[in-house]
Amino acid sequence: MSKYPVGLEETVDFLKGLPGIGRRSAERIALSLLNWPQEKLDTLAELLHELKERVTFCPECHNLAEDGGVCDICASAGRDRGVICVVEDPGQIINIEKTGLYHGVYHVLGGKLAPLQGKGPDALHLDTLRQRLAAGNVHELIIALSSDVEGRATALYLADQFQSETIKITRLASGLPAGSDISFADSETIAAAFSGRVKL
Ligand SMILES: [Zn+2]
């Protein structure tokens, strides 16, 4: 057999588009799915079928939410709405929340400015951020973007757009490894970066 049956090939083709999954890993996953009982495969198919319906994005901050509602953090009465921490994606919120030290709210940008890849301000969730700041209760915007060129450019853009008499813009202290971001940092490093934040 020089080639897999078509049904398996097609599954491999889908899987190999996933982050970190190359051709070889995709083959191993597909072969192992083939050994699952039908019932388990049906459950997986059902989960995938309903994924986008069940997991939605918070209309306030673009964090992950359920069934079209606001996220847990925006729904919580115990959060300080005067401080907004700006992150690239929802995975970073989970990592910051693990520290248990941050009590403000978040705003997920959905990426960073990358003019060379055609990603300008319109590609980010800036309109909703502008609306939240215009509501007038926010006194600090903490920029928790990665410290690479794009992250720094985005931070400067945000400072330029939103810095005002009433809104202080800060960025995390540079305890994080260069070019890295809070997605990969441990809780202690994140806590130190938050407590040592500096004004932009
Ligand atoms: Zn939210």
PDB file of C-alpha atoms and ligand atoms in Angstrom:
ATOM      1  CA  MET A   1       0.000   0.000   0.000  1.00  0.00           C
ATOM      2  CA  SER A   2       1.696   3.166  -1.154  1.00  0.00           C
ATOM      3  CA  LYS A   3      -1.183   5.451  -0.274  1.00  0.00           C
ATOM      4  CA  TYR A   4      -3.827   5.601   2.448  1.00  0.00           C
ATOM      5  CA  PRO A   5      -7.476   5.067   1.538  1.00  0.00           C
ATOM      6  CA  VAL A   6      -9.156   8.304   0.433  1.00  0.00           C
ATOM      7  CA  GLY A   7     -11.225   8.690   3.619  1.00  0.00           C
ATOM      8  CA  LEU A   8      -8.092   8.607   5.738  1.00  0.00           C
ATOM      9  CA  GLU A   9      -6.148  10.891   3.382  1.00  0.00           C
ATOM     10  CA  GLU A  10      -8.902  13.487   3.581  1.00  0.00           C
ATOM     11  CA  THR A  11      -8.885  13.359   7.376  1.00  0.00           C
ATOM     12  CA  VAL A  12      -5.107  13.789   7.401  1.00  0.00           C
ATOM     13  CA  ASP A  13      -5.465  16.808   5.096  1.00  0.00           C
ATOM     14  CA  PHE A  14      -7.818  18.477   7.547  1.00  0.00           C
ATOM     15  CA  LEU A  15      -5.732  17.714  10.609  1.00  0.00           C
ATOM     16  CA  LYS A  16      -2.433  18.868   9.191  1.00  0.00           C
ATOM     17  CA  GLY A  17      -3.715  22.435   8.990  1.00  0.00           C
ATOM     18  CA  LEU A  18      -3.886  22.657  12.790  1.00  0.00           C
ATOM     19  CA  PRO A  19      -1.230  24.590  14.737  1.00  0.00           C
ATOM     20  CA  GLY A  20       1.810  22.432  15.437  1.00  0.00           C
ATOM     21  CA  ILE A  21       0.465  19.465  13.472  1.00  0.00           C
ATOM     22  CA  GLY A  22       2.559  18.386  10.509  1.00  0.00           C
ATOM     23  CA  ARG A  23       1.894  15.587   8.034  1.00  0.00           C
ATOM     24  CA  ARG A  24       3.394  12.869  10.265  1.00  0.00           C
ATOM     25  CA  SER A  25       1.430  13.873  13.388  1.00  0.00           C
ATOM     26  CA  ALA A  26      -1.758  14.216  11.322  1.00  0.00           C
ATOM     27  CA  GLU A  27      -1.306  10.641  10.110  1.00  0.00           C
ATOM     28  CA  ARG A  28      -0.806   9.367  13.661  1.00  0.00           C
ATOM     29  CA  ILE A  29      -3.945  11.162  14.867  1.00  0.00           C
ATOM     30  CA  ALA A  30      -6.048   9.940  11.947  1.00  0.00           C
ATOM     31  CA  LEU A  31      -4.900   6.344  12.464  1.00  0.00           C
ATOM     32  CA  SER A  32      -5.673   6.563  16.147  1.00  0.00           C
ATOM     33  CA  LEU A  33      -9.158   8.006  15.411  1.00  0.00           C
ATOM     34  CA  LEU A  34      -9.740   4.961  13.250  1.00  0.00           C
ATOM     35  CA  ASN A  35      -9.315   2.828  16.361  1.00  0.00           C
ATOM     36  CA  TRP A  36     -11.893   4.759  18.373  1.00  0.00           C
ATOM     37  CA  PRO A  37     -15.332   3.185  18.885  1.00  0.00           C
ATOM     38  CA  GLN A  38     -17.965   4.715  16.572  1.00  0.00           C
ATOM     39  CA  GLU A  39     -19.798   6.228  19.521  1.00  0.00           C
ATOM     40  CA  LYS A  40     -16.777   8.280  20.557  1.00  0.00           C
ATOM     41  CA  LEU A  41     -16.267   9.506  16.990  1.00  0.00           C
ATOM     42  CA  ASP A  42     -19.917  10.556  16.857  1.00  0.00           C
ATOM     43  CA  THR A  43     -19.497  12.538  20.087  1.00  0.00           C
ATOM     44  CA  LEU A  44     -16.459  14.317  18.638  1.00  0.00           C
ATOM     45  CA  ALA A  45     -18.367  15.083  15.436  1.00  0.00           C
ATOM     46  CA  GLU A  46     -21.223  16.494  17.498  1.00  0.00           C
ATOM     47  CA  LEU A  47     -18.893  18.662  19.585  1.00  0.00           C
ATOM     48  CA  LEU A  48     -17.326  20.086  16.435  1.00  0.00           C
ATOM     49  CA  HIS A  49     -20.722  20.620  14.866  1.00  0.00           C
ATOM     50  CA  GLU A  50     -21.878  22.692  17.852  1.00  0.00           C
ATOM     51  CA  LEU A  51     -18.560  24.362  18.660  1.00  0.00           C
ATOM     52  CA  LYS A  52     -19.224  27.755  17.136  1.00  0.00           C
ATOM     53  CA  GLU A  53     -22.745  27.845  18.459  1.00  0.00           C
ATOM     54  CA  ARG A  54     -21.814  26.977  22.045  1.00  0.00           C
ATOM     55  CA  VAL A  55     -18.568  28.910  22.271  1.00  0.00           C
ATOM     56  CA  THR A  56     -19.017  32.528  21.298  1.00  0.00           C
ATOM     57  CA  PHE A  57     -17.217  35.792  21.879  1.00  0.00           C
ATOM     58  CA  CYS A  58     -18.126  38.277  24.591  1.00  0.00           C
ATOM     59  CA  PRO A  59     -19.767  41.337  22.999  1.00  0.00           C
ATOM     60  CA  GLU A  60     -18.026  43.577  25.578  1.00  0.00           C
ATOM     61  CA  CYS A  61     -14.426  42.375  25.576  1.00  0.00           C
ATOM     62  CA  HIS A  62     -14.192  39.629  22.883  1.00  0.00           C
ATOM     63  CA  ASN A  63     -13.130  37.008  25.431  1.00  0.00           C
ATOM     64  CA  LEU A  64     -14.546  33.501  25.029  1.00  0.00           C
ATOM     65  CA  ALA A  65     -18.108  33.180  26.249  1.00  0.00           C
ATOM     66  CA  GLU A  66     -21.001  30.732  26.101  1.00  0.00           C
ATOM     67  CA  ASP A  67     -24.135  30.742  23.989  1.00  0.00           C
ATOM     68  CA  GLY A  68     -23.879  34.385  22.947  1.00  0.00           C
ATOM     69  CA  GLY A  69     -23.720  35.916  26.437  1.00  0.00           C
ATOM     70  CA  VAL A  70     -21.067  38.090  28.086  1.00  0.00           C
ATOM     71  CA  CYS A  71     -17.997  36.309  29.468  1.00  0.00           C
ATOM     72  CA  ASP A  72     -17.560  35.262  33.113  1.00  0.00           C
ATOM     73  CA  ILE A  73     -15.294  38.197  33.832  1.00  0.00           C
ATOM     74  CA  CYS A  74     -17.574  40.880  32.391  1.00  0.00           C
ATOM     75  CA  ALA A  75     -20.501  39.240  34.182  1.00  0.00           C
ATOM     76  CA  SER A  76     -18.739  39.294  37.539  1.00  0.00           C
ATOM     77  CA  ALA A  77     -19.751  42.027  39.984  1.00  0.00           C
ATOM     78  CA  GLY A  78     -16.420  41.759  41.755  1.00  0.00           C
ATOM     79  CA  ARG A  79     -14.223  43.127  38.953  1.00  0.00           C
ATOM     80  CA  ASP A  80     -12.805  46.650  38.810  1.00  0.00           C
ATOM     81  CA  ARG A  81     -14.188  48.175  35.603  1.00  0.00           C
ATOM     82  CA  GLY A  82     -11.843  51.129  35.943  1.00  0.00           C
ATOM     83  CA  VAL A  83      -8.884  49.075  34.737  1.00  0.00           C
ATOM     84  CA  ILE A  84      -8.774  47.313  31.357  1.00  0.00           C
ATOM     85  CA  CYS A  85      -5.953  44.939  30.447  1.00  0.00           C
ATOM     86  CA  VAL A  86      -5.425  44.670  26.681  1.00  0.00           C
ATOM     87  CA  VAL A  87      -4.336  41.245  25.380  1.00  0.00           C
ATOM     88  CA  GLU A  88      -3.976  39.645  21.968  1.00  0.00           C
ATOM     89  CA  ASP A  89      -6.107  36.559  22.439  1.00  0.00           C
ATOM     90  CA  PRO A  90      -8.328  34.849  25.024  1.00  0.00           C
ATOM     91  CA  GLY A  91      -5.646  32.278  25.932  1.00  0.00           C
ATOM     92  CA  GLN A  92      -3.649  35.023  27.611  1.00  0.00           C
ATOM     93  CA  ILE A  93      -6.579  35.923  29.863  1.00  0.00           C
ATOM     94  CA  ILE A  94      -6.618  32.384  31.215  1.00  0.00           C
ATOM     95  CA  ASN A  95      -2.916  32.660  32.018  1.00  0.00           C
ATOM     96  CA  ILE A  96      -3.295  36.018  33.791  1.00  0.00           C
ATOM     97  CA  GLU A  97      -6.332  34.771  35.721  1.00  0.00           C
ATOM     98  CA  LYS A  98      -4.255  31.863  37.038  1.00  0.00           C
ATOM     99  CA  THR A  99      -2.198  34.345  39.049  1.00  0.00           C
ATOM    100  CA  GLY A 100      -5.348  35.484  40.865  1.00  0.00           C
ATOM    101  CA  LEU A 101      -3.777  38.917  41.275  1.00  0.00           C
ATOM    102  CA  TYR A 102      -5.536  40.958  38.621  1.00  0.00           C
ATOM    103  CA  HIS A 103      -9.038  42.197  39.418  1.00  0.00           C
ATOM    104  CA  GLY A 104      -9.749  44.501  36.509  1.00  0.00           C
ATOM    105  CA  VAL A 105     -11.410  43.566  33.231  1.00  0.00           C
ATOM    106  CA  TYR A 106      -9.925  42.739  29.812  1.00  0.00           C
ATOM    107  CA  HIS A 107     -10.086  43.636  26.162  1.00  0.00           C
ATOM    108  CA  VAL A 108      -9.041  41.113  23.516  1.00  0.00           C
ATOM    109  CA  LEU A 109      -7.570  42.873  20.472  1.00  0.00           C
ATOM    110  CA  GLY A 110      -7.595  39.811  18.254  1.00  0.00           C
ATOM    111  CA  GLY A 111      -3.969  40.258  17.187  1.00  0.00           C
ATOM    112  CA  LYS A 112      -1.376  42.978  16.771  1.00  0.00           C
ATOM    113  CA  LEU A 113      -0.693  45.577  14.129  1.00  0.00           C
ATOM    114  CA  ALA A 114       1.346  44.005  11.328  1.00  0.00           C
ATOM    115  CA  PRO A 115       1.379  46.403   8.370  1.00  0.00           C
ATOM    116  CA  LEU A 116       3.622  44.104   6.319  1.00  0.00           C
ATOM    117  CA  GLN A 117       0.995  41.361   6.551  1.00  0.00           C
ATOM    118  CA  GLY A 118      -1.737  43.853   5.782  1.00  0.00           C
ATOM    119  CA  LYS A 119      -3.002  43.910   9.369  1.00  0.00           C
ATOM    120  CA  GLY A 120      -3.914  47.492  10.179  1.00  0.00           C
ATOM    121  CA  PRO A 121      -6.049  49.016  12.961  1.00  0.00           C
ATOM    122  CA  ASP A 122      -9.254  47.925  11.190  1.00  0.00           C
ATOM    123  CA  ALA A 123      -8.330  44.275  11.719  1.00  0.00           C
ATOM    124  CA  LEU A 124      -8.291  44.712  15.528  1.00  0.00           C
ATOM    125  CA  HIS A 125     -11.163  45.140  17.999  1.00  0.00           C
ATOM    126  CA  LEU A 126     -10.513  48.839  18.482  1.00  0.00           C
ATOM    127  CA  ASP A 127     -14.015  50.221  17.993  1.00  0.00           C
ATOM    128  CA  THR A 128     -15.395  48.417  21.018  1.00  0.00           C
ATOM    129  CA  LEU A 129     -12.362  49.488  23.052  1.00  0.00           C
ATOM    130  CA  ARG A 130     -12.943  53.096  22.023  1.00  0.00           C
ATOM    131  CA  GLN A 131     -16.589  52.823  23.096  1.00  0.00           C
ATOM    132  CA  ARG A 132     -15.644  51.361  26.461  1.00  0.00           C
ATOM    133  CA  LEU A 133     -13.158  54.156  27.096  1.00  0.00           C
ATOM    134  CA  ALA A 134     -15.634  56.797  25.936  1.00  0.00           C
ATOM    135  CA  ALA A 135     -18.072  55.600  28.592  1.00  0.00           C
ATOM    136  CA  GLY A 136     -15.734  57.410  30.971  1.00  0.00           C
ATOM    137  CA  ASN A 137     -15.175  55.045  33.893  1.00  0.00           C
ATOM    138  CA  VAL A 138     -11.779  53.720  32.885  1.00  0.00           C
ATOM    139  CA  HIS A 139      -8.678  55.258  34.464  1.00  0.00           C
ATOM    140  CA  GLU A 140      -6.020  52.771  33.395  1.00  0.00           C
ATOM    141  CA  LEU A 141      -5.330  50.724  30.282  1.00  0.00           C
ATOM    142  CA  ILE A 142      -2.697  48.050  30.855  1.00  0.00           C
ATOM    143  CA  ILE A 143      -1.074  46.881  27.626  1.00  0.00           C
ATOM    144  CA  ALA A 144      -0.117  43.223  28.005  1.00  0.00           C
ATOM    145  CA  LEU A 145       1.039  42.557  24.435  1.00  0.00           C
ATOM    146  CA  SER A 146       4.172  40.616  23.544  1.00  0.00           C
ATOM    147  CA  SER A 147       7.455  42.495  23.502  1.00  0.00           C
ATOM    148  CA  ASP A 148       8.271  41.829  19.835  1.00  0.00           C
ATOM    149  CA  VAL A 149       8.338  44.599  17.205  1.00  0.00           C
ATOM    150  CA  GLU A 150       4.634  44.245  16.385  1.00  0.00           C
ATOM    151  CA  GLY A 151       3.617  44.186  20.048  1.00  0.00           C
ATOM    152  CA  ARG A 152       5.615  47.333  20.761  1.00  0.00           C
ATOM    153  CA  ALA A 153       4.233  49.116  17.698  1.00  0.00           C
ATOM    154  CA  THR A 154       0.688  48.210  18.738  1.00  0.00           C
ATOM    155  CA  ALA A 155       1.321  49.433  22.294  1.00  0.00           C
ATOM    156  CA  LEU A 156       2.560  52.780  20.975  1.00  0.00           C
ATOM    157  CA  TYR A 157      -0.432  53.056  18.675  1.00  0.00           C
ATOM    158  CA  LEU A 158      -2.814  52.428  21.592  1.00  0.00           C
ATOM    159  CA  ALA A 159      -1.010  54.984  23.740  1.00  0.00           C
ATOM    160  CA  ASP A 160      -1.215  57.514  20.928  1.00  0.00           C
ATOM    161  CA  GLN A 161      -4.922  56.871  20.401  1.00  0.00           C
ATOM    162  CA  PHE A 162      -6.166  56.594  23.948  1.00  0.00           C
ATOM    163  CA  GLN A 163      -3.795  58.359  26.352  1.00  0.00           C
ATOM    164  CA  SER A 164      -5.622  61.257  27.985  1.00  0.00           C
ATOM    165  CA  GLU A 165      -5.816  63.350  31.139  1.00  0.00           C
ATOM    166  CA  THR A 166      -8.015  60.731  32.738  1.00  0.00           C
ATOM    167  CA  ILE A 167      -6.709  57.514  31.159  1.00  0.00           C
ATOM    168  CA  LYS A 168      -3.240  56.341  32.099  1.00  0.00           C
ATOM    169  CA  ILE A 169      -1.655  53.836  29.684  1.00  0.00           C
ATOM    170  CA  THR A 170       0.817  51.383  31.173  1.00  0.00           C
ATOM    171  CA  ARG A 171       2.670  48.353  29.885  1.00  0.00           C
ATOM    172  CA  LEU A 172       3.854  45.295  31.747  1.00  0.00           C
ATOM    173  CA  ALA A 173       7.341  45.446  33.264  1.00  0.00           C
ATOM    174  CA  SER A 174       9.931  43.853  31.052  1.00  0.00           C
ATOM    175  CA  GLY A 175      10.447  40.741  33.149  1.00  0.00           C
ATOM    176  CA  LEU A 176       9.105  38.669  30.304  1.00  0.00           C
ATOM    177  CA  PRO A 177      11.639  37.079  27.969  1.00  0.00           C
ATOM    178  CA  ALA A 178      12.241  39.217  24.863  1.00  0.00           C
ATOM    179  CA  GLY A 179       9.976  38.328  21.975  1.00  0.00           C
ATOM    180  CA  SER A 180       7.915  36.147  24.282  1.00  0.00           C
ATOM    181  CA  ASP A 181       4.551  36.942  25.806  1.00  0.00           C
ATOM    182  CA  ILE A 182       2.269  36.069  28.679  1.00  0.00           C
ATOM    183  CA  SER A 183       0.977  32.991  26.866  1.00  0.00           C
ATOM    184  CA  PHE A 184       4.152  31.191  27.862  1.00  0.00           C
ATOM    185  CA  ALA A 185       5.103  32.878  31.141  1.00  0.00           C
ATOM    186  CA  ASP A 186       4.592  31.306  34.552  1.00  0.00           C
ATOM    187  CA  SER A 187       2.357  32.883  37.194  1.00  0.00           C
ATOM    188  CA  GLU A 188       5.232  34.379  39.174  1.00  0.00           C
ATOM    189  CA  THR A 189       6.660  36.152  36.127  1.00  0.00           C
ATOM    190  CA  ILE A 190       3.234  37.483  35.148  1.00  0.00           C
ATOM    191  CA  ALA A 191       2.584  38.739  38.686  1.00  0.00           C
ATOM    192  CA  ALA A 192       5.940  40.543  38.728  1.00  0.00           C
ATOM    193  CA  ALA A 193       5.260  42.048  35.293  1.00  0.00           C
ATOM    194  CA  PHE A 194       1.899  43.391  36.483  1.00  0.00           C
ATOM    195  CA  SER A 195       3.137  44.862  39.753  1.00  0.00           C
ATOM    196  CA  GLY A 196       6.130  46.516  38.064  1.00  0.00           C
ATOM    197  CA  ARG A 197       4.175  47.994  35.148  1.00  0.00           C
ATOM    198  CA  VAL A 198       5.385  51.305  33.756  1.00  0.00           C
ATOM    199  CA  LYS A 199       3.697  54.276  32.135  1.00  0.00           C
ATOM    200  CA  LEU A 200       3.953  54.425  28.345  1.00  0.00           C
TER     201      LEU A 200
HETATM  202 ZN    ZN B   1     -16.182  39.951  28.457  1.00  0.00          ZN
END
